[in-house]
Amino acid sequence: MDVRPDSRIGRNAMLLALLGNEKLEPVFIKDLRLQGYIYCQGKTGSMETQKVVAAIETAARQNQVIEKDLYRETHALYHAIMEALHGVTRGQVLLGTVLRTVGLSFAVIRGKPYSSEEEGEWVAVALYGTIGAPVKGSEHEAIGLGINHI
Amino acid sequence: MDVRPDSRIGRNAMLLALLGNEKLEPVFIKDLRLQGYIYCQGKTGSMETQKVVAAIETAARQNQVIEKDLYRETHALYHAIMEALHGVTRGQVLLGTVLRTVGLSFAVIRGKPYSSEEEGEWVAVALYGTIGAPVKGSEHEAIGLGINHI
Amino acid sequence: MDVRPDSRIGRNAMLLALLGNEKLEPVFIKDLRLQGYIYCQGKTGSMETQKVVAAIETAARQNQVIEKDLYRETHALYHAIMEALHGVTRGQVLLGTVLRTVGLSFAVIRGKPYSSEEEGEWVAVALYGTIGAPVKGSEHEAIGLGINHI
Amino acid sequence: MDVRPDSRIGRNAMLLALLGNEKLEPVFIKDLRLQGYIYCQGKTGSMETQKVVAAIETAARQNQVIEKDLYRETHALYHAIMEALHGVTRGQVLLGTVLRTVGLSFAVIRGKPYSSEEEGEWVAVALYGTIGAPVKGSEHEAIGLGINHI
Amino acid sequence: MDVRPDSRIGRNAMLLALLGNEKLEPVFIKDLRLQGYIYCQGKTGSMETQKVVAAIETAARQNQVIEKDLYRETHALYHAIMEALHGVTRGQVLLGTVLRTVGLSFAVIRGKPYSSEEEGEWVAVALYGTIGAPVKGSEHEAIGLGINHI
Amino acid sequence: MDVRPDSRIGRNAMLLALLGNEKLEPVFIKDLRLQGYIYCQGKTGSMETQKVVAAIETAARQNQVIEKDLYRETHALYHAIMEALHGVTRGQVLLGTVLRTVGLSFAVIRGKPYSSEEEGEWVAVALYGTIGAPVKGSEHEAIGLGINHI
């Protein structure tokens, strides 16, 4: 399967979260960087929504995907994370409060998805993993994607 | 890239919606069927949420992914579609009402994602496409996944 | 079964909506009036949320359950209706927009549910019926209750 | 009042939650069982939503209303509980987080509400009680019903 | 700038929250009282939504804006607070749960905003301040207004 | 009353929407421009949410508050409008669908609210007016504020 990254920043982010480095060809990662994207990946699991948010924010800052001293970048990332969590939680952005937990792989990508240079940089947050009762096996998959201008 | 379908029904559905038949190797499709999954794919675009729901329901019925004369199957699919739409709309399941439109590829898969036979059949609805203003180019990507027991 | 109305205005409203005049003993209705409650009952069915709201408001006004020329009473009733609709719709207060329809019996009761005279009058709106696809039989039951001070 | 259980699973569940064993005629309970329904009842009160969810799940498992080792049954029940909580909370499925508490009677019923055998089993969760400030008397009634195929 | 309070209770409340006593002319406050309004002001900051709710309720009670022993008044105020919090939180009425905090000025006003005496008393809750990450400076402004009959 | 615009972009926007040109001193407007803000004001009333969104977007484009050919600016404004509508609608971003209508004054301001030059430009959308039944006088005030980086 010849899957290459392209201008679709959300698709790139979701492929990273869904397939991980093990399944994606090295050429995918190489092409991603060649096209000017910067990104990070990670895993997080918790019954506390704020820990999921914090794990993604920390990874994005430590990997210089967003500039940690600029609030406008934190603001852009925060809303992208919240939008991705809507896809995972599907109604109420609540985990332990409603007795459920998540185990998620995430990818945060930053780049220029539009052909016009003036459209500037955007950020995409992709989440893939499981959601369910705090009992092993009592869970199904969940996915979320959030995109924002940065 | 050697991506094969596996027991993760949501991942299979999302790969179908994200990559389509053009990008997925024929072996992916073949394997999917060998593993007992039935599925359908399609595209839908509208400012009216009900048309998106109807397009997915119609495709799933016409391709025998769900049994059209059983309400319990329609019920299972409907909730999976609504959950997937939460990921696409991220807050309010509204399109034209809040002046936005979608263009979506969808996949509906049915099969047995758990190793225990007793867990039975489940359905996954994956959506991938764009959401934005009713003006060409004024849009970004959106993704949603809904999973339900059937 | 000896079910009598009591100070629980929500329970009284729900029994009216759930059992209707056919099932409730005449003594229930008589007791309800003796205890100072005024109420109305009706049926409404639509794919348009606003028609459901309008049908309940109209019935409540025509039966003098609320004073039609007082906005504060309309305001109290409106919020009670909206709260009841949350129970029926369970997430998004949408019907036709997400391709579903309702057929509902409703009861609107007004009275003094608290022992202290100073707590004054309250209104309860109870809804009972079905929600589902716009296809006969493809539906299940739904219930909602909204209560407000008046 | 001659109220008998019938195919309306939600109505049966709500009558159980609303009237309890004290008010319902023994013949109601007997008829319910004769018609093939299995059910449980209980009470729960908390400012923590997850404790309400857990109390209902535990009762349903301990009374064999759902099979505790099958995730598909837990999944069906969980969504029915969440839908019932939408009716109780009317907007945000939050209790202590927004400074309110509930005291609820609940009933969980399982059976076949449709005449066609193929529609199979469904589960209904009915909640009836009070919601309000964590101060005795500062509360009003609340009701919720969730129904799902199982 | 000659800004005077008038029958618009929400505007009066928002001006109090937005400008505070320092910016509002003494004549504004005097006029407010002359027109029969009673009100209180305060500040609250927290990552816990329930502490924000409690701070506003306590201030309103201690300043006799609402009668603390009447549940109907507590009920009216509570819903006005929740509605104001919708404006501040814009989607999910959650603070620390989604890793954010608020610092708010609030005003609670009670009076008769309608020319008809029969429309009686109403309460308005206005909130103005900042919302953001729990890091100084990583925040922007937020506003909310809730109005209810009392 | 000596109210001057300052770095608080949301407060400036809300004062414009709340007080209008009639009440604000000319020096407020002059100062606003001196501080580098650009803005527009307008009025809109409808039962259709999309018309409210369109009216604000059109005003912002025609007054060059946002660059109409850049999607990133449209995207920033759209989310600010939606957030402001959450304050006005308080739960479900619906108007006619739930039988209510709005009459709103709006202000859209663009500028640099943070002392650090790197935080760049932000946009604030303030809404002030009435919401209620489609019957004159059956309405109360509503307020919303949305802020986004641009």
JSON list of N, CA, C and O in Angstrom, two decimals, chain F residues 59-91:
[
{"chain": "F", "resi": 59, "resn": "ALA", "atom": "N", "xyz": [-21.09, 41.48, 7.80]},
{"chain": "F", "resi": 59, "resn": "ALA", "atom": "CA", "xyz": [-20.67, 42.79, 8.34]},
{"chain": "F", "resi": 59, "resn": "ALA", "atom": "C", "xyz": [-19.16, 42.83, 8.56]},
{"chain": "F", "resi": 59, "resn": "ALA", "atom": "O", "xyz": [-18.50, 43.83, 8.23]},
{"chain": "F", "resi": 60, "resn": "ALA", "atom": "N", "xyz": [-18.62, 41.74, 9.10]},
{"chain": "F", "resi": 60, "resn": "ALA", "atom": "CA", "xyz": [-17.18, 41.71, 9.39]},
{"chain": "F", "resi": 60, "resn": "ALA", "atom": "C", "xyz": [-16.36, 41.77, 8.11]},
{"chain": "F", "resi": 60, "resn": "ALA", "atom": "O", "xyz": [-15.30, 42.40, 8.05]},
{"chain": "F", "resi": 61, "resn": "ARG", "atom": "N", "xyz": [-16.87, 41.15, 7.05]},
{"chain": "F", "resi": 61, "resn": "ARG", "atom": "CA", "xyz": [-16.14, 41.18, 5.77]},
{"chain": "F", "resi": 61, "resn": "ARG", "atom": "C", "xyz": [-16.26, 42.54, 5.10]},
{"chain": "F", "resi": 61, "resn": "ARG", "atom": "O", "xyz": [-15.27, 43.08, 4.60]},
{"chain": "F", "resi": 62, "resn": "GLN", "atom": "N", "xyz": [-17.48, 43.07, 5.07]},
{"chain": "F", "resi": 62, "resn": "GLN", "atom": "CA", "xyz": [-17.68, 44.33, 4.36]},
{"chain": "F", "resi": 62, "resn": "GLN", "atom": "C", "xyz": [-16.95, 45.49, 5.02]},
{"chain": "F", "resi": 62, "resn": "GLN", "atom": "O", "xyz": [-16.60, 46.47, 4.37]},
{"chain": "F", "resi": 63, "resn": "ASN", "atom": "N", "xyz": [-16.71, 45.38, 6.31]},
{"chain": "F", "resi": 63, "resn": "ASN", "atom": "CA", "xyz": [-16.00, 46.42, 7.03]},
{"chain": "F", "resi": 63, "resn": "ASN", "atom": "C", "xyz": [-14.52, 46.09, 7.19]},
{"chain": "F", "resi": 63, "resn": "ASN", "atom": "O", "xyz": [-13.84, 46.71, 8.02]},
{"chain": "F", "resi": 64, "resn": "GLN", "atom": "N", "xyz": [-14.07, 45.11, 6.45]},
{"chain": "F", "resi": 64, "resn": "GLN", "atom": "CA", "xyz": [-12.64, 44.73, 6.47]},
{"chain": "F", "resi": 64, "resn": "GLN", "atom": "C", "xyz": [-12.13, 44.35, 7.87]},
{"chain": "F", "resi": 64, "resn": "GLN", "atom": "O", "xyz": [-10.96, 44.50, 8.16]},
{"chain": "F", "resi": 65, "resn": "VAL", "atom": "N", "xyz": [-13.03, 43.91, 8.72]},
{"chain": "F", "resi": 65, "resn": "VAL", "atom": "CA", "xyz": [-12.56, 43.43, 10.03]},
{"chain": "F", "resi": 65, "resn": "VAL", "atom": "C", "xyz": [-11.86, 42.08, 9.83]},
{"chain": "F", "resi": 65, "resn": "VAL", "atom": "O", "xyz": [-10.87, 41.77, 10.47]},
{"chain": "F", "resi": 66, "resn": "ILE", "atom": "N", "xyz": [-12.38, 41.30, 8.90]},
{"chain": "F", "resi": 66, "resn": "ILE", "atom": "CA", "xyz": [-11.63, 40.11, 8.49]},
{"chain": "F", "resi": 66, "resn": "ILE", "atom": "C", "xyz": [-11.44, 40.15, 6.98]},
{"chain": "F", "resi": 66, "resn": "ILE", "atom": "O", "xyz": [-12.22, 40.77, 6.25]},
{"chain": "F", "resi": 67, "resn": "GLU", "atom": "N", "xyz": [-10.39, 39.49, 6.56]},
{"chain": "F", "resi": 67, "resn": "GLU", "atom": "CA", "xyz": [-10.05, 39.43, 5.14]},
{"chain": "F", "resi": 67, "resn": "GLU", "atom": "C", "xyz": [-10.91, 38.35, 4.50]},
{"chain": "F", "resi": 67, "resn": "GLU", "atom": "O", "xyz": [-10.76, 37.16, 4.82]},
{"chain": "F", "resi": 68, "resn": "LYS", "atom": "N", "xyz": [-11.80, 38.73, 3.60]},
{"chain": "F", "resi": 68, "resn": "LYS", "atom": "CA", "xyz": [-12.81, 37.78, 3.12]},
{"chain": "F", "resi": 68, "resn": "LYS", "atom": "C", "xyz": [-12.23, 36.63, 2.30]},
{"chain": "F", "resi": 68, "resn": "LYS", "atom": "O", "xyz": [-12.85, 35.59, 2.17]},
{"chain": "F", "resi": 69, "resn": "ASP", "atom": "N", "xyz": [-11.03, 36.84, 1.74]},
{"chain": "F", "resi": 69, "resn": "ASP", "atom": "CA", "xyz": [-10.48, 35.77, 0.89]},
{"chain": "F", "resi": 69, "resn": "ASP", "atom": "C", "xyz": [-9.60, 34.79, 1.66]},
{"chain": "F", "resi": 69, "resn": "ASP", "atom": "O", "xyz": [-9.03, 33.87, 1.07]},
{"chain": "F", "resi": 70, "resn": "LEU", "atom": "N", "xyz": [-9.46, 34.98, 2.95]},
{"chain": "F", "resi": 70, "resn": "LEU", "atom": "CA", "xyz": [-8.63, 34.06, 3.73]},
{"chain": "F", "resi": 70, "resn": "LEU", "atom": "C", "xyz": [-9.52, 33.15, 4.58]},
{"chain": "F", "resi": 70, "resn": "LEU", "atom": "O", "xyz": [-10.26, 33.63, 5.44]},
{"chain": "F", "resi": 71, "resn": "TYR", "atom": "N", "xyz": [-9.43, 31.87, 4.33]},
{"chain": "F", "resi": 71, "resn": "TYR", "atom": "CA", "xyz": [-10.26, 30.95, 5.10]},
{"chain": "F", "resi": 71, "resn": "TYR", "atom": "C", "xyz": [-9.87, 30.96, 6.57]},
{"chain": "F", "resi": 71, "resn": "TYR", "atom": "O", "xyz": [-10.73, 30.85, 7.44]},
{"chain": "F", "resi": 72, "resn": "ARG", "atom": "N", "xyz": [-8.59, 31.11, 6.87]},
{"chain": "F", "resi": 72, "resn": "ARG", "atom": "CA", "xyz": [-8.20, 31.08, 8.28]},
{"chain": "F", "resi": 72, "resn": "ARG", "atom": "C", "xyz": [-8.89, 32.20, 9.07]},
{"chain": "F", "resi": 72, "resn": "ARG", "atom": "O", "xyz": [-9.21, 32.03, 10.24]},
{"chain": "F", "resi": 73, "resn": "GLU", "atom": "N", "xyz": [-9.14, 33.32, 8.43]},
{"chain": "F", "resi": 73, "resn": "GLU", "atom": "CA", "xyz": [-9.83, 34.40, 9.14]},
{"chain": "F", "resi": 73, "resn": "GLU", "atom": "C", "xyz": [-11.32, 34.10, 9.28]},
{"chain": "F", "resi": 73, "resn": "GLU", "atom": "O", "xyz": [-11.93, 34.35, 10.32]},
{"chain": "F", "resi": 74, "resn": "THR", "atom": "N", "xyz": [-11.90, 33.56, 8.22]},
{"chain": "F", "resi": 74, "resn": "THR", "atom": "CA", "xyz": [-13.30, 33.14, 8.30]},
{"chain": "F", "resi": 74, "resn": "THR", "atom": "C", "xyz": [-13.47, 32.08, 9.40]},
{"chain": "F", "resi": 74, "resn": "THR", "atom": "O", "xyz": [-14.44, 32.12, 10.17]},
{"chain": "F", "resi": 75, "resn": "HIS", "atom": "N", "xyz": [-12.52, 31.16, 9.45]},
{"chain": "F", "resi": 75, "resn": "HIS", "atom": "CA", "xyz": [-12.57, 30.09, 10.45]},
{"chain": "F", "resi": 75, "resn": "HIS", "atom": "C", "xyz": [-12.49, 30.66, 11.87]},
{"chain": "F", "resi": 75, "resn": "HIS", "atom": "O", "xyz": [-13.24, 30.27, 12.76]},
{"chain": "F", "resi": 76, "resn": "ALA", "atom": "N", "xyz": [-11.60, 31.61, 12.08]},
{"chain": "F", "resi": 76, "resn": "ALA", "atom": "CA", "xyz": [-11.45, 32.23, 13.40]},
{"chain": "F", "resi": 76, "resn": "ALA", "atom": "C", "xyz": [-12.75, 32.94, 13.79]},
{"chain": "F", "resi": 76, "resn": "ALA", "atom": "O", "xyz": [-13.25, 32.81, 14.91]},
{"chain": "F", "resi": 77, "resn": "LEU", "atom": "N", "xyz": [-13.30, 33.69, 12.84]},
{"chain": "F", "resi": 77, "resn": "LEU", "atom": "CA", "xyz": [-14.53, 34.44, 13.12]},
{"chain": "F", "resi": 77, "resn": "LEU", "atom": "C", "xyz": [-15.69, 33.49, 13.38]},
{"chain": "F", "resi": 77, "resn": "LEU", "atom": "O", "xyz": [-16.48, 33.70, 14.31]},
{"chain": "F", "resi": 78, "resn": "TYR", "atom": "N", "xyz": [-15.81, 32.45, 12.56]},
{"chain": "F", "resi": 78, "resn": "TYR", "atom": "CA", "xyz": [-16.94, 31.52, 12.70]},
{"chain": "F", "resi": 78, "resn": "TYR", "atom": "C", "xyz": [-16.98, 30.92, 14.10]},
{"chain": "F", "resi": 78, "resn": "TYR", "atom": "O", "xyz": [-18.03, 30.88, 14.74]},
{"chain": "F", "resi": 79, "resn": "HIS", "atom": "N", "xyz": [-15.82, 30.48, 14.59]},
{"chain": "F", "resi": 79, "resn": "HIS", "atom": "CA", "xyz": [-15.81, 29.88, 15.93]},
{"chain": "F", "resi": 79, "resn": "HIS", "atom": "C", "xyz": [-16.11, 30.92, 17.01]},
{"chain": "F", "resi": 79, "resn": "HIS", "atom": "O", "xyz": [-16.76, 30.61, 18.01]},
{"chain": "F", "resi": 80, "resn": "ALA", "atom": "N", "xyz": [-15.66, 32.16, 16.81]},
{"chain": "F", "resi": 80, "resn": "ALA", "atom": "CA", "xyz": [-15.99, 33.21, 17.78]},
{"chain": "F", "resi": 80, "resn": "ALA", "atom": "C", "xyz": [-17.50, 33.48, 17.79]},
{"chain": "F", "resi": 80, "resn": "ALA", "atom": "O", "xyz": [-18.11, 33.65, 18.85]},
{"chain": "F", "resi": 81, "resn": "ILE", "atom": "N", "xyz": [-18.11, 33.46, 16.61]},
{"chain": "F", "resi": 81, "resn": "ILE", "atom": "CA", "xyz": [-19.57, 33.66, 16.53]},
{"chain": "F", "resi": 81, "resn": "ILE", "atom": "C", "xyz": [-20.28, 32.51, 17.23]},
{"chain": "F", "resi": 81, "resn": "ILE", "atom": "O", "xyz": [-21.21, 32.72, 18.02]},
{"chain": "F", "resi": 82, "resn": "MET", "atom": "N", "xyz": [-19.87, 31.28, 16.95]},
{"chain": "F", "resi": 82, "resn": "MET", "atom": "CA", "xyz": [-20.53, 30.12, 17.56]},
{"chain": "F", "resi": 82, "resn": "MET", "atom": "C", "xyz": [-20.40, 30.17, 19.09]},
{"chain": "F", "resi": 82, "resn": "MET", "atom": "O", "xyz": [-21.34, 29.84, 19.82]},
{"chain": "F", "resi": 83, "resn": "GLU", "atom": "N", "xyz": [-19.24, 30.59, 19.58]},
{"chain": "F", "resi": 83, "resn": "GLU", "atom": "CA", "xyz": [-19.07, 30.68, 21.03]},
{"chain": "F", "resi": 83, "resn": "GLU", "atom": "C", "xyz": [-19.98, 31.76, 21.62]},
{"chain": "F", "resi": 83, "resn": "GLU", "atom": "O", "xyz": [-20.57, 31.57, 22.69]},
{"chain": "F", "resi": 84, "resn": "ALA", "atom": "N", "xyz": [-20.09, 32.88, 20.92]},
{"chain": "F", "resi": 84, "resn": "ALA", "atom": "CA", "xyz": [-20.98, 33.93, 21.40]},
{"chain": "F", "resi": 84, "resn": "ALA", "atom": "C", "xyz": [-22.43, 33.45, 21.40]},
{"chain": "F", "resi": 84, "resn": "ALA", "atom": "O", "xyz": [-23.21, 33.75, 22.31]},
{"chain": "F", "resi": 85, "resn": "LEU", "atom": "N", "xyz": [-22.80, 32.64, 20.39]},
{"chain": "F", "resi": 85, "resn": "LEU", "atom": "CA", "xyz": [-24.17, 32.11, 20.34]},
{"chain": "F", "resi": 85, "resn": "LEU", "atom": "C", "xyz": [-24.44, 31.13, 21.48]},
{"chain": "F", "resi": 85, "resn": "LEU", "atom": "O", "xyz": [-25.59, 30.97, 21.89]},
{"chain": "F", "resi": 86, "resn": "HIS", "atom": "N", "xyz": [-23.41, 30.48, 22.00]},
{"chain": "F", "resi": 86, "resn": "HIS", "atom": "CA", "xyz": [-23.62, 29.63, 23.17]},
{"chain": "F", "resi": 86, "resn": "HIS", "atom": "C", "xyz": [-24.11, 30.45, 24.36]},
{"chain": "F", "resi": 86, "resn": "HIS", "atom": "O", "xyz": [-24.95, 29.99, 25.14]},
{"chain": "F", "resi": 87, "resn": "GLY", "atom": "N", "xyz": [-23.58, 31.65, 24.50]},
{"chain": "F", "resi": 87, "resn": "GLY", "atom": "CA", "xyz": [-24.02, 32.50, 25.60]},
{"chain": "F", "resi": 87, "resn": "GLY", "atom": "C", "xyz": [-25.46, 32.95, 25.43]},
{"chain": "F", "resi": 87, "resn": "GLY", "atom": "O", "xyz": [-26.22, 33.05, 26.39]},
{"chain": "F", "resi": 88, "resn": "VAL", "atom": "N", "xyz": [-25.83, 33.22, 24.18]},
{"chain": "F", "resi": 88, "resn": "VAL", "atom": "CA", "xyz": [-27.19, 33.69, 23.89]},
{"chain": "F", "resi": 88, "resn": "VAL", "atom": "C", "xyz": [-28.20, 32.56, 24.04]},
{"chain": "F", "resi": 88, "resn": "VAL", "atom": "O", "xyz": [-29.29, 32.76, 24.57]},
{"chain": "F", "resi": 89, "resn": "THR", "atom": "N", "xyz": [-27.83, 31.36, 23.59]},
{"chain": "F", "resi": 89, "resn": "THR", "atom": "CA", "xyz": [-28.80, 30.26, 23.54]},
{"chain": "F", "resi": 89, "resn": "THR", "atom": "C", "xyz": [-28.73, 29.35, 24.77]},
{"chain": "F", "resi": 89, "resn": "THR", "atom": "O", "xyz": [-29.64, 28.61, 25.05]},
{"chain": "F", "resi": 90, "resn": "ARG", "atom": "N", "xyz": [-27.64, 29.32, 25.47]},
{"chain": "F", "resi": 90, "resn": "ARG", "atom": "CA", "xyz": [-27.47, 28.64, 26.75]},
{"chain": "F", "resi": 90, "resn": "ARG", "atom": "C", "xyz": [-27.87, 27.15, 26.76]},
{"chain": "F", "resi": 90, "resn": "ARG", "atom": "O", "xyz": [-28.71, 26.72, 27.55]},
{"chain": "F", "resi": 91, "resn": "GLY", "atom": "N", "xyz": [-27.25, 26.37, 25.88]},
{"chain": "F", "resi": 91, "resn": "GLY", "atom": "CA", "xyz": [-27.47, 24.93, 25.94]},
{"chain": "F", "resi": 91, "resn": "GLY", "atom": "C", "xyz": [-27.56, 24.29, 24.57]},
{"chain": "F", "resi": 91, "resn": "GLY", "atom": "O", "xyz": [-26.77, 23.42, 24.24]}
]
